[in-house]
Short mmCIF file of C-alpha atoms (C1' of nucleotides) in Angstrom, two decimals:
data_model
loop_
_atom_site.label_atom_id
_atom_site.label_comp_id
_atom_site.label_asym_id
_atom_site.label_seq_id
_atom_site.Cartn_x
_atom_site.Cartn_y
_atom_site.Cartn_z
CA MET A 1 0.00 0.00 0.00
CA ALA A 2 3.05 2.16 0.19
CA VAL A 3 3.12 1.78 -3.54
CA ARG A 4 -0.56 2.49 -3.92
CA SER A 5 -0.40 5.81 -2.16
CA ASN A 6 2.78 6.65 -4.00
CA LEU A 7 1.09 6.44 -7.37
CA ARG A 8 -1.70 8.71 -6.22
CA SER A 9 0.22 11.78 -7.34
CA PHE A 10 0.36 10.23 -10.78
CA THR A 11 -3.35 9.64 -11.18
CA GLN A 12 -3.98 13.13 -9.89
CA LYS A 13 -1.64 14.52 -12.52
CA LEU A 14 -3.20 12.39 -15.27
CA GLU A 15 -6.63 13.59 -14.30
CA SER A 16 -5.56 17.18 -14.71
CA VAL A 17 -5.31 16.50 -18.44
CA ALA A 18 -7.60 13.48 -19.03
CA ASP A 19 -10.61 11.63 -17.58
CA LEU A 20 -10.32 8.32 -15.75
CA ASP A 21 -13.02 6.11 -14.26
CA PRO A 22 -12.53 4.45 -10.84
CA GLU A 23 -11.56 1.09 -12.34
CA GLU A 24 -8.88 2.70 -14.48
CA ARG A 25 -7.60 4.74 -11.58
CA ALA A 26 -7.38 1.65 -9.40
CA ALA A 27 -5.55 -0.31 -12.09
CA ILE A 28 -2.99 2.44 -12.42
CA GLU A 29 -2.43 2.72 -8.71
CA ARG A 30 -1.91 -1.05 -8.58
CA LEU A 31 1.03 -0.91 -11.02
CA PRO A 32 4.15 -2.63 -9.70
CA ALA A 33 6.64 0.01 -8.68
CA THR A 34 10.03 0.08 -7.01
CA ILE A 35 10.71 3.20 -5.01
CA ARG A 36 14.20 4.66 -5.07
CA THR A 37 15.55 7.81 -3.51
CA LEU A 38 17.91 9.88 -5.62
CA GLU A 39 20.51 12.33 -4.42
CA PRO A 40 20.75 15.91 -5.72
CA GLY A 41 22.84 16.01 -8.87
CA GLN A 42 22.41 12.29 -9.44
CA ASP A 43 21.38 11.16 -12.91
CA ILE A 44 18.26 9.02 -13.15
CA VAL A 45 18.82 8.02 -16.77
CA ARG A 46 21.61 9.10 -19.09
CA GLN A 47 21.80 9.98 -22.75
CA GLY A 48 22.51 6.72 -24.58
CA ASP A 49 20.82 4.48 -21.98
CA ARG A 50 18.15 1.98 -23.01
CA PRO A 51 15.80 1.97 -20.01
CA THR A 52 13.38 -0.89 -19.36
CA GLN A 53 11.44 1.00 -16.71
CA CYS A 54 9.69 4.32 -16.54
CA CYS A 55 10.40 6.70 -13.73
CA LEU A 56 7.52 8.45 -11.96
CA ILE A 57 8.49 11.38 -9.77
CA VAL A 58 6.80 10.87 -6.40
CA GLU A 59 8.49 13.63 -4.49
CA GLY A 60 11.19 16.12 -5.36
CA PHE A 61 12.25 17.83 -8.53
CA ALA A 62 13.90 16.51 -11.69
CA PHE A 63 15.07 17.96 -14.99
CA ARG A 64 16.00 16.86 -18.47
CA TYR A 65 19.17 18.19 -20.02
CA LYS A 66 21.66 17.76 -22.79
CA MET A 67 25.39 18.51 -22.67
CA LEU A 68 27.33 20.06 -25.54
CA ARG A 69 30.98 19.91 -26.41
CA GLY A 70 32.77 22.53 -24.37
CA GLY A 71 30.76 21.81 -21.26
CA LYS A 72 27.72 23.87 -22.14
CA ARG A 73 24.44 22.52 -20.86
CA GLN A 74 20.88 23.11 -21.97
CA ILE A 75 18.04 22.20 -19.65
CA LEU A 76 15.00 20.99 -21.58
CA SER A 77 12.28 20.72 -18.96
CA PHE A 78 11.58 20.52 -15.27
CA HIS A 79 9.58 17.75 -13.66
CA ILE A 80 7.50 17.75 -10.53
CA PRO A 81 5.67 15.01 -8.61
CA GLY A 82 3.24 13.15 -10.84
CA ASP A 83 5.37 13.48 -13.97
CA ILE A 84 6.89 10.53 -15.83
CA PRO A 85 9.74 12.26 -17.60
CA ASP A 86 10.94 9.21 -19.50
CA LEU A 87 7.59 7.89 -20.64
CA GLN A 88 8.76 8.34 -24.23
CA ASN A 89 11.07 5.37 -23.77
CA LEU A 90 8.08 3.07 -24.08
CA TYR A 91 8.47 3.66 -27.81
CA LEU A 92 11.92 5.18 -28.23
CA ASP A 93 14.57 2.76 -27.13
CA VAL A 94 17.57 4.98 -26.60
CA MET A 95 17.63 8.14 -24.49
CA ASP A 96 18.56 11.20 -26.55
CA HIS A 97 19.12 13.27 -23.40
CA SER A 98 19.73 12.81 -19.68
CA LEU A 99 17.47 13.08 -16.68
CA GLY A 100 18.73 14.22 -13.30
CA ALA A 101 17.46 15.01 -9.82
CA LEU A 102 17.82 18.52 -8.41
CA VAL A 103 17.03 17.74 -4.79
CA PRO A 104 16.61 14.49 -2.86
CA THR A 105 13.94 12.90 -5.02
CA GLN A 106 11.74 9.85 -4.60
CA ALA A 107 11.01 8.06 -7.83
CA ALA A 108 8.82 5.04 -8.54
CA PHE A 109 10.23 2.79 -11.26
CA ILE A 110 7.60 0.90 -13.24
CA PRO A 111 8.59 -1.77 -15.79
CA HIS A 112 7.68 -0.93 -19.37
CA GLY A 113 5.91 -4.26 -19.70
CA ALA A 114 3.48 -3.45 -16.88
CA ILE A 115 2.56 -0.15 -18.47
CA ARG A 116 2.12 -1.73 -21.89
CA ASP A 117 -0.18 -4.38 -20.40
CA LEU A 118 -2.24 -1.77 -18.65
CA ALA A 119 -2.47 0.37 -21.76
CA GLY A 120 -3.54 -2.67 -23.76
CA ARG A 121 -6.39 -3.40 -21.36
CA PHE A 122 -7.55 0.20 -20.96
CA PRO A 123 -7.52 2.18 -24.20
CA ARG A 124 -8.33 5.38 -22.35
CA VAL A 125 -5.25 4.92 -20.19
CA PHE A 126 -3.26 4.40 -23.37
CA GLY A 127 -4.67 7.69 -24.58
CA ALA A 128 -3.98 9.46 -21.30
CA LEU A 129 -0.34 8.38 -21.38
CA TRP A 130 0.08 9.43 -24.98
CA ARG A 131 -1.52 12.70 -24.04
CA GLU A 132 1.07 13.19 -21.32
CA THR A 133 3.87 13.03 -23.87
CA LEU A 134 1.95 15.36 -26.17
CA VAL A 135 1.68 17.96 -23.45
CA ASP A 136 5.42 17.61 -22.98
CA ALA A 137 5.85 18.35 -26.67
CA ALA A 138 3.54 21.37 -26.42
CA THR A 139 5.69 22.65 -23.58
CA TYR A 140 8.81 22.26 -25.71
CA ARG A 141 7.12 24.31 -28.41
CA GLU A 142 6.49 27.09 -25.94
CA TRP A 143 10.13 27.00 -24.82
CA ILE A 144 11.22 27.26 -28.45
CA VAL A 145 9.09 30.37 -28.82
CA GLY A 146 10.63 31.82 -25.69
CA LEU A 147 14.21 31.08 -26.65
CA GLY A 148 13.73 32.26 -30.20
CA ARG A 149 11.58 35.33 -29.85
CA ARG A 150 11.18 36.50 -26.27
CA SER A 151 13.56 38.80 -24.42
CA ALA A 152 15.48 37.38 -21.49
CA TYR A 153 13.13 39.24 -19.19
CA ALA A 154 9.89 37.94 -20.70
CA ARG A 155 11.39 34.47 -21.02
CA THR A 156 12.28 34.32 -17.35
CA ALA A 157 8.86 35.59 -16.36
CA HIS A 158 7.29 32.99 -18.62
CA LEU A 159 9.18 30.13 -17.03
CA LEU A 160 8.06 31.24 -13.59
CA CYS A 161 4.45 31.44 -14.79
CA GLU A 162 4.64 27.94 -16.21
CA LEU A 163 6.12 26.51 -13.05
CA LEU A 164 3.58 28.19 -10.80
CA VAL A 165 0.67 26.90 -12.85
CA ARG A 166 2.02 23.36 -13.09
CA VAL A 167 2.92 23.15 -9.43
CA LYS A 168 -0.49 24.52 -8.53
CA ALA A 169 -2.19 21.84 -10.64
CA VAL A 170 -0.73 19.13 -8.41
CA GLY A 171 -1.59 21.05 -5.26
CA LEU A 172 1.92 21.98 -4.14
CA THR A 173 1.46 25.73 -3.86
CA SER A 174 0.38 27.80 -0.93
CA ASP A 175 -1.27 30.87 -2.32
CA TYR A 176 1.13 32.37 -4.87
CA SER A 177 4.19 30.78 -3.37
CA PHE A 178 5.95 27.51 -4.14
CA ALA A 179 9.23 25.67 -3.60
CA LEU A 180 11.64 25.98 -6.50
CA PRO A 181 15.00 24.44 -5.64
CA LEU A 182 16.93 25.96 -8.54
CA THR A 183 20.23 27.79 -8.46
CA GLN A 184 20.69 30.71 -10.80
CA ALA A 185 23.11 28.54 -12.79
CA GLU A 186 20.34 26.04 -13.43
CA LEU A 187 17.90 28.77 -14.36
CA ALA A 188 20.52 30.11 -16.77
CA ASP A 189 20.89 26.73 -18.47
CA ALA A 190 17.14 26.42 -18.83
CA LEU A 191 16.72 29.95 -20.19
CA GLY A 192 19.73 29.92 -22.51
CA LEU A 193 21.31 32.81 -20.59
CA SER A 194 24.45 33.48 -18.57
CA ILE A 195 24.36 33.29 -14.80
CA VAL A 196 25.20 36.96 -14.49
CA HIS A 197 22.31 37.98 -16.66
CA VAL A 198 19.84 35.74 -14.86
CA ASN A 199 20.90 37.37 -11.64
CA ARG A 200 20.19 40.82 -13.02
CA ILE A 201 16.83 39.79 -14.42
CA ILE A 202 15.74 38.32 -11.12
CA GLN A 203 16.65 41.58 -9.43
CA LEU A 204 14.60 43.41 -12.02
CA LEU A 205 11.59 41.17 -11.41
CA ARG A 206 11.95 41.76 -7.69
CA SER A 207 12.39 45.52 -8.03
CA ARG A 208 9.13 45.63 -9.96
CA ASN A 209 7.45 43.61 -7.22
CA LEU A 210 6.47 40.83 -9.60
CA VAL A 211 8.40 37.94 -8.04
CA THR A 212 10.81 37.29 -5.21
CA MET A 213 13.07 34.24 -5.07
CA ARG A 214 14.79 33.47 -1.82
CA GLY A 215 15.91 30.29 -0.12
CA GLY A 216 14.55 28.02 -2.83
CA LYS A 217 11.11 29.56 -2.59
CA VAL A 218 9.37 31.64 -5.23
CA THR A 219 6.69 34.12 -4.27
CA VAL A 220 4.68 35.79 -6.98
CA GLY A 221 3.78 39.24 -5.74
CA ASP A 222 1.78 40.36 -8.75
CA TRP A 223 0.37 37.54 -10.84
CA GLU A 224 -1.32 39.78 -13.39
CA GLY A 225 1.85 41.78 -13.82
CA LEU A 226 3.96 38.66 -14.25
CA ARG A 227 1.52 37.15 -16.74
CA THR A 228 1.57 40.34 -18.75
CA ALA A 229 5.34 40.65 -18.73
CA ALA A 230 5.59 37.07 -19.93
CA GLU A 231 2.68 37.16 -22.39
CA PHE A 232 1.78 33.92 -20.64
CA ASP A 233 -1.19 31.93 -21.93
CA PRO A 234 -1.54 28.53 -20.23
CA ALA A 235 -3.46 27.02 -23.17
CA TYR A 236 -0.36 25.08 -24.24
CA LEU A 237 -0.45 23.06 -21.02
CA HIS A 238 -3.79 21.62 -22.18
CA PHE A 239 -5.41 21.40 -18.78
CA LYS A 240 -8.98 20.28 -18.68
CA ALA A 241 -11.40 23.19 -18.68
CA GLY A 242 -11.77 24.88 -15.34
CA LEU A 243 -8.30 24.20 -14.04
CA ALA A 244 -6.77 27.34 -15.52
CA VAL A 245 -5.37 29.98 -13.20
CA MET B 1 -6.14 3.93 -55.83
CA ALA B 2 -5.15 7.50 -56.07
CA VAL B 3 -5.52 7.49 -52.34
CA ARG B 4 -3.60 4.26 -51.95
CA SER B 5 -0.54 5.54 -53.74
CA ASN B 6 -0.82 8.85 -51.91
CA LEU B 7 -0.43 7.22 -48.54
CA ARG B 8 2.63 5.34 -49.69
CA SER B 9 4.89 8.20 -48.60
CA PHE B 10 3.40 7.84 -45.15
CA THR B 11 4.10 4.15 -44.72
CA GLN B 12 7.61 4.74 -46.03
CA LYS B 13 8.12 7.44 -43.44
CA LEU B 14 6.64 5.28 -40.67
CA GLU B 15 8.95 2.45 -41.62
CA SER B 16 11.96 4.68 -41.24
CA VAL B 17 11.25 4.73 -37.52
CA ALA B 18 9.19 1.56 -36.89
CA ASP B 19 8.47 -1.91 -38.29
CA LEU B 20 5.25 -2.80 -40.09
CA ASP B 21 4.07 -6.11 -41.54
CA PRO B 22 2.33 -6.25 -44.95
CA GLU B 23 -1.14 -6.46 -43.43
CA GLU B 24 -0.54 -3.37 -41.33
CA ARG B 25 0.93 -1.51 -44.26
CA ALA B 26 -2.07 -2.37 -46.42
CA ALA B 27 -4.52 -1.28 -43.73
CA ILE B 28 -2.79 2.07 -43.43
CA GLU B 29 -2.75 2.64 -47.16
CA ARG B 30 -6.46 1.85 -47.26
CA LEU B 31 -7.32 4.68 -44.84
CA PRO B 32 -10.01 7.04 -46.16
CA ALA B 33 -8.37 10.28 -47.22
CA THR B 34 -9.46 13.46 -48.91
CA ILE B 35 -6.77 15.13 -50.95
CA ARG B 36 -6.58 18.90 -50.93
CA THR B 37 -4.09 21.24 -52.53
CA LEU B 38 -2.93 24.19 -50.46
CA GLU B 39 -1.50 27.45 -51.70
CA PRO B 40 1.77 28.91 -50.46
CA GLY B 41 1.17 30.94 -47.34
CA GLN B 42 -2.18 29.29 -46.70
CA ASP B 43 -2.87 27.97 -43.21
CA ILE B 44 -3.83 24.31 -42.92
CA VAL B 45 -4.92 24.54 -39.29
CA ARG B 46 -4.84 27.54 -36.99
CA GLN B 47 -4.06 28.07 -33.35
CA GLY B 48 -7.35 27.65 -31.50
CA ASP B 49 -8.90 25.25 -34.06
CA ARG B 50 -10.33 21.89 -33.00
CA PRO B 51 -9.58 19.67 -35.96
CA THR B 52 -11.45 16.41 -36.58
CA GLN B 53 -9.03 15.19 -39.22
CA CYS B 54 -5.31 14.67 -39.43
CA CYS B 55 -3.32 16.12 -42.26
CA LEU B 56 -0.71 14.00 -44.02
CA ILE B 57 1.70 15.88 -46.24
CA VAL B 58 1.78 14.09 -49.59
CA GLU B 59 3.79 16.58 -51.55
CA GLY B 60 5.22 19.97 -50.72
CA PHE B 61 6.47 21.58 -47.57
CA ALA B 62 4.69 22.73 -44.42
CA PHE B 63 5.68 24.35 -41.16
CA ARG B 64 4.36 24.91 -37.66
CA TYR B 65 4.54 28.36 -36.16
CA LYS B 66 3.32 30.58 -33.38
CA MET B 67 2.75 34.32 -33.55
CA LEU B 68 3.57 36.71 -30.71
CA ARG B 69 2.20 40.10 -29.86
CA GLY B 70 4.03 42.66 -31.94
CA GLY B 71 4.02 40.49 -35.04
CA LYS B 72 6.99 38.35 -34.13
CA ARG B 73 6.82 34.79 -35.39
CA GLN B 74 8.59 31.65 -34.26
CA ILE B 75 8.68 28.65 -36.56
CA LEU B 76 8.59 25.40 -34.59
CA SER B 77 9.26 22.73 -37.18
CA PHE B 78 9.28 21.94 -40.87
CA HIS B 79 7.33 19.10 -42.42
CA ILE B 80 8.01 17.12 -45.54
CA PRO B 81 6.07 14.44 -47.42
CA GLY B 82 5.15 11.54 -45.15
CA ASP B 83 4.76 13.71 -42.04
CA ILE B 84 1.49 14.14 -40.16
CA PRO B 85 2.15 17.44 -38.43
CA ASP B 86 -1.12 17.55 -36.51
CA LEU B 87 -1.22 13.97 -35.33
CA GLN B 88 -1.15 15.25 -31.77
CA ASN B 89 -4.74 16.42 -32.21
CA LEU B 90 -5.90 12.83 -31.86
CA TYR B 91 -5.45 13.43 -28.13
CA LEU B 92 -5.17 17.20 -27.76
CA ASP B 93 -8.37 18.86 -28.86
CA VAL B 94 -7.29 22.44 -29.43
CA MET B 95 -4.36 23.52 -31.56
CA ASP B 96 -1.78 25.47 -29.54
CA HIS B 97 -0.05 26.66 -32.72
CA SER B 98 -0.71 27.05 -36.44
CA LEU B 99 0.29 24.97 -39.42
CA GLY B 100 0.92 26.50 -42.83
CA ALA B 101 2.07 25.54 -46.31
CA LEU B 102 5.23 27.06 -47.75
CA VAL B 103 4.73 26.01 -51.37
CA PRO B 104 1.81 24.48 -53.26
CA THR B 105 1.24 21.47 -51.05
CA GLN B 106 -0.86 18.35 -51.43
CA ALA B 107 -2.27 17.10 -48.16
CA ALA B 108 -4.38 14.02 -47.40
CA PHE B 109 -6.95 14.62 -44.69
CA ILE B 110 -7.83 11.53 -42.66
CA PRO B 111 -10.67 11.57 -40.10
CA HIS B 112 -9.55 11.05 -36.52
CA GLY B 113 -12.08 8.23 -36.17
CA ALA B 114 -10.51 6.21 -38.97
CA ILE B 115 -7.08 6.48 -37.40
CA ARG B 116 -8.40 5.56 -33.97
CA ASP B 117 -10.13 2.48 -35.42
CA LEU B 118 -6.99 1.42 -37.18
CA ALA B 119 -4.87 1.96 -34.08
CA GLY B 120 -7.38 -0.07 -32.05
CA ARG B 121 -7.09 -3.02 -34.43
CA PHE B 122 -3.31 -2.89 -34.84
CA PRO B 123 -1.44 -2.15 -31.61
CA ARG B 124 1.83 -1.84 -33.48
CA VAL B 125 0.34 0.88 -35.67
CA PHE B 126 -0.82 2.60 -32.50
CA GLY B 127 2.77 2.41 -31.32
CA ALA B 128 4.19 3.63 -34.62
CA LEU B 129 1.93 6.69 -34.55
CA TRP B 130 2.81 7.47 -30.96
CA ARG B 131 6.43 7.07 -31.93
CA GLU B 132 5.97 9.65 -34.67
CA THR B 133 4.89 12.24 -32.13
CA LEU B 134 7.75 11.25 -29.84
CA VAL B 135 10.29 11.87 -32.59
CA ASP B 136 8.68 15.26 -33.08
CA ALA B 137 9.26 15.94 -29.41
CA ALA B 138 12.87 14.80 -29.67
CA THR B 139 13.34 17.23 -32.54
CA TYR B 140 11.92 20.04 -30.42
CA ARG B 141 14.44 19.18 -27.74
CA GLU B 142 17.25 19.51 -30.24
CA TRP B 143 15.93 22.88 -31.37
CA ILE B 144 15.82 24.04 -27.76
CA VAL B 145 19.47 23.09 -27.40
CA GLY B 146 20.31 25.01 -30.56
CA LEU B 147 18.38 28.12 -29.60
CA GLY B 148 19.67 28.12 -26.06
CA ARG B 149 23.29 27.14 -26.42
CA ARG B 150 24.51 27.12 -30.02
CA SER B 151 25.84 30.13 -31.91
CA ALA B 152 23.83 31.41 -34.83
CA TYR B 153 26.37 29.82 -37.14
CA ALA B 154 26.26 26.34 -35.59
CA ARG B 155 22.50 26.57 -35.24
CA THR B 156 22.02 27.32 -38.92
CA ALA B 157 24.38 24.52 -39.91
CA HIS B 158 22.47 22.19 -37.60
CA LEU B 159 19.13 22.97 -39.17
CA LEU B 160 20.54 22.25 -42.62
CA CYS B 161 21.97 18.95 -41.40
CA GLU B 162 18.62 17.96 -39.95
CA LEU B 163 16.74 18.82 -43.10
CA LEU B 164 19.18 16.99 -45.35
CA VAL B 165 18.97 13.84 -43.26
CA ARG B 166 15.19 13.91 -43.01
CA VAL B 167 14.66 14.64 -46.67
CA LYS B 168 17.09 11.88 -47.56
CA ALA B 169 15.18 9.41 -45.40
CA VAL B 170 12.10 9.83 -47.61
CA GLY B 171 14.18 9.63 -50.77
CA LEU B 172 13.85 13.22 -51.93
CA THR B 173 17.54 14.08 -52.22
CA SER B 174 19.84 13.71 -55.18
CA ASP B 175 23.32 13.24 -53.80
CA TYR B 176 23.90 16.04 -51.28
CA SER B 177 21.35 18.35 -52.81
CA PHE B 178 17.68 18.91 -52.04
CA ALA B 179 14.83 21.35 -52.57
CA LEU B 180 14.32 23.76 -49.70
CA PRO B 181 11.72 26.40 -50.56
CA LEU B 182 12.51 28.75 -47.68
CA THR B 183 13.10 32.47 -47.79
CA GLN B 184 15.70 33.93 -45.49
CA ALA B 185 12.86 35.48 -43.52
CA GLU B 186 11.46 32.03 -42.82
CA LEU B 187 14.86 30.68 -41.91
CA ALA B 188 15.26 33.62 -39.54
CA ASP B 189 11.96 32.85 -37.81
CA ALA B 190 12.97 29.22 -37.41
CA LEU B 191 16.42 30.04 -36.07
CA GLY B 192 15.39 32.88 -33.78
CA LEU B 193 17.56 35.34 -35.74
CA SER B 194 17.10 38.48 -37.79
CA ILE B 195 16.92 38.28 -41.56
CA VAL B 196 20.09 40.31 -41.92
CA HIS B 197 22.06 37.97 -39.75
CA VAL B 198 20.77 34.86 -41.49
CA ASN B 199 21.92 36.39 -44.74
CA ARG B 200 25.42 36.88 -43.38
CA ILE B 201 25.62 33.40 -41.95
CA ILE B 202 24.58 31.83 -45.23
CA GLN B 203 27.33 33.80 -46.94
CA LEU B 204 29.76 32.51 -44.35
CA LEU B 205 28.68 28.91 -44.93
CA ARG B 206 29.09 29.40 -48.66
CA SER B 207 32.48 31.11 -48.36
CA ARG B 208 33.70 28.11 -46.40
CA ASN B 209 32.36 25.80 -49.11
CA LEU B 210 30.08 23.98 -46.69
CA VAL B 211 26.70 24.78 -48.24
CA THR B 212 25.26 26.80 -51.08
CA MET B 213 21.62 27.87 -51.21
CA ARG B 214 20.31 29.19 -54.47
CA GLY B 215 16.93 29.13 -56.14
CA GLY B 216 15.26 27.14 -53.40
CA LYS B 217 17.86 24.42 -53.63
CA VAL B 218 20.43 23.51 -50.99
CA THR B 219 23.68 21.83 -51.96
CA VAL B 220 25.93 20.55 -49.24
CA GLY B 221 29.49 20.86 -50.51
CA ASP B 222 31.23 19.40 -47.47
CA TRP B 223 29.07 17.15 -45.36
CA GLU B 224 31.75 16.33 -42.82
CA GLY B 225 32.57 20.00 -42.45
CA LEU B 226 28.93 20.93 -41.99
CA ARG B 227 28.34 18.16 -39.47
CA THR B 228 31.34 19.30 -37.49
CA ALA B 229 30.37 22.96 -37.56
CA ALA B 230 26.91 21.98 -36.32
CA GLU B 231 28.01 19.31 -33.84
CA PHE B 232 25.25 17.33 -35.55
CA ASP B 233 24.40 13.89 -34.22
CA PRO B 234 21.30 12.39 -35.88
CA ALA B 235 20.56 10.10 -32.91
CA TYR B 236 17.68 12.37 -31.86
CA LEU B 237 15.80 11.55 -35.05
CA HIS B 238 15.57 7.94 -33.84
CA PHE B 239 15.90 6.30 -37.23
CA LYS B 240 16.05 2.56 -37.28
CA ALA B 241 19.63 1.28 -37.30
CA GLY B 242 21.30 1.47 -40.68
CA LEU B 243 19.47 4.51 -41.96
CA ALA B 244 21.92 7.01 -40.54
CA VAL B 245 23.93 9.18 -42.89
"C1'" DC C 1 8.62 49.20 -68.29
"C1'" DG C 2 7.80 49.24 -63.60
"C1'" DC C 3 6.58 47.10 -59.40
"C1'" DC C 4 7.16 43.80 -55.84
"C1'" DC C 5 9.74 40.88 -53.23
"C1'" DA C 6 13.82 38.66 -51.75
"C1'" DC C 7 18.46 39.37 -51.09
"C1'" DT C 8 22.53 42.19 -49.90
"C1'" DT C 9 25.44 45.76 -47.74
"C1'" DG C 10 27.05 49.28 -44.29
"C1'" DA C 11 26.94 51.42 -39.91
"C1'" DA C 12 25.19 52.35 -35.33
"C1'" DC C 13 23.25 50.32 -31.59
"C1'" DG C 14 21.86 47.18 -27.75
"C1'" DT C 15 21.05 43.02 -25.34
"C1'" DG C 16 23.36 39.75 -23.22
"C1'" DT C 17 28.33 37.67 -22.45
"C1'" DT C 18 32.69 37.30 -20.44
"C1'" DC C 19 36.08 38.27 -17.17
"C1'" DA C 20 37.30 39.38 -12.63
"C1'" DA C 21 36.57 40.11 -8.05
"C1'" DA C 22 34.03 40.41 -3.74
"C1'" DC C 23 30.39 39.02 -0.51
"C1'" DG C 24 27.54 35.94 2.31
"C1'" DT C 25 26.30 31.59 4.14
"C1'" DC C 26 26.81 27.10 5.47
"C1'" DG C 27 29.18 22.90 6.79
"C1'" DT C 28 33.69 20.92 8.16
"C1'" DG C 29 37.73 20.39 10.72
"C1'" DG C 30 41.38 22.10 13.69
"C1'" DC D 1 35.17 28.81 18.80
"C1'" DC D 2 37.18 30.25 14.87
"C1'" DA D 3 39.45 29.28 10.36
"C1'" DC D 4 38.75 27.52 6.14
"C1'" DG D 5 36.82 26.12 1.85
"C1'" DA D 6 32.95 25.43 -1.18
"C1'" DC D 7 29.28 27.26 -3.35
"C1'" DG D 8 25.82 30.48 -4.74
"C1'" DT D 9 24.99 35.27 -5.32
"C1'" DT D 10 26.16 39.94 -6.47
"C1'" DT D 11 28.64 43.83 -8.74
"C1'" DG D 12 31.43 46.44 -12.26
"C1'" DA D 13 33.46 47.01 -16.68
"C1'" DA D 14 34.85 45.65 -21.28
"C1'" DC D 15 33.43 43.16 -24.99
"C1'" DA D 16 30.87 40.62 -28.75
"C1'" DC D 17 27.28 38.65 -31.11
"C1'" DG D 18 23.41 39.69 -33.22
"C1'" DT D 19 19.81 43.59 -34.11
"C1'" DT D 20 18.01 47.55 -36.14
"C1'" DC D 21 17.80 51.09 -39.40
"C1'" DA D 22 18.50 52.58 -43.89
"C1'" DA D 23 19.57 52.18 -48.44
"C1'" DG D 24 20.54 49.79 -52.61
"C1'" DT D 25 20.65 45.58 -55.80
"C1'" DG D 26 18.66 42.09 -58.57
"C1'" DG D 27 15.30 39.02 -60.52
"C1'" DG D 28 10.49 37.68 -61.85
"C1'" DC D 29 6.16 38.98 -63.49
"C1'" DG D 30 2.14 41.77 -64.78
#
DNA sequence: CGCCCACTTGAACGTGTTCAAACGTCGTGG
DNA sequence: CCACGACGTTTGAACACGTTCAAGTGGGCG
């Protein structure tokens, strides 16, 4: 039953983007899972690996990234409890990027076979899982727009909007405040900026009373202002109607 | 049988990333499809639409894009014959971006229902379609890396590498040369650059004898040189073994 | 012929980078 | 208890990559 309650965050996440009936929900929560705790900075899967299990984040914070020659790093996405950041490996055998933990993170590892069985028996679950990966793709699209056409300022604001909305959807916010265990170096690698510039942008956001970031905690002081600065429209997250902020 | 031969490009594309048996291939090529010809600059689907059909590119060239306030545009991906650029709408009801044609383009429209039926009867086809969208996502990841951490020069080289390899996989290259009906303005919107800068980078690529672009045709003069300049590794396209360049 | 559009060029400008150094905090060990 | 080192944050100043503005070229087509 440890397992059962651990997969609860997953069904909750799935239901933020798709419908499930009680039988489906129960079947999902009965999936065989091995819980592992990962240390900060530890890789969960690496570029080139051929995983045979999927990794569901139960607690903590993970991120996808890719390294370039010369030591540059680009962060591709952040993952919060309820996410399965390597679900794509059900159909893509080799990892084209790496997945790491940012803080001590609990992950539930579920064998591919078990998920395939489940998906075979419940077509709607199949659809819900596919949908998960499609929302991932939609998020990538939005990041491309940000990196290509938004200023560093708007881009940073946009990332904070996205994180607030996603964290809120799994119930991990208190008011307009949430835990974000990111250093400015990690923010820089996600935003395609230098550390120095990220630092200056954060100060700018604070000086305008839009956001403060201190001690791994983000507090949005002016949601409308932040949204406007970012031109943030949560449609790309494809939440079910009514969940929008 | 017009339809049958029109879907051939699709099965060929699918088989570049997944296996199909003859029965599956035949079932796919028997899908009901309405052919439509689209004019250059015409939108196929628009942000906010709720399509009920998928659009398979039979001939021509299409692209996804998103507009920002102030008229800025970011191009998200390019699509060649065999691609189904709005496959994600099987599970995501509203388009979070637009899809347009760059040249006169023939597209086959296939009702969602027909694809769902097919996928229900052939689990491997279901998988192959999912895989298609996952390769899309992998391509987005690579674009994020380029926009975030590659110089304009390497980024441009990388895009040309990607296009050559993809076009080659559907048999539309002759040697190291292929049709690429893009203006420099469109390249700029894909690369997150200004038109002026794209122009200068193309001149640089030509002066180094890596690539020439003239009259809508790209000729790669030095593939190894281009690959190196781009740090291009086609792994992210997830071709089946043996198809790599 | 003349217009439109894409491409090209030059020069000034600006956003964001790089380099270098200093500050604060926290955990460790003497 | 304090010294020390590690790490993240902050600041200043010079620099560079890419943008913007402005003008001019060249080809295709009515």
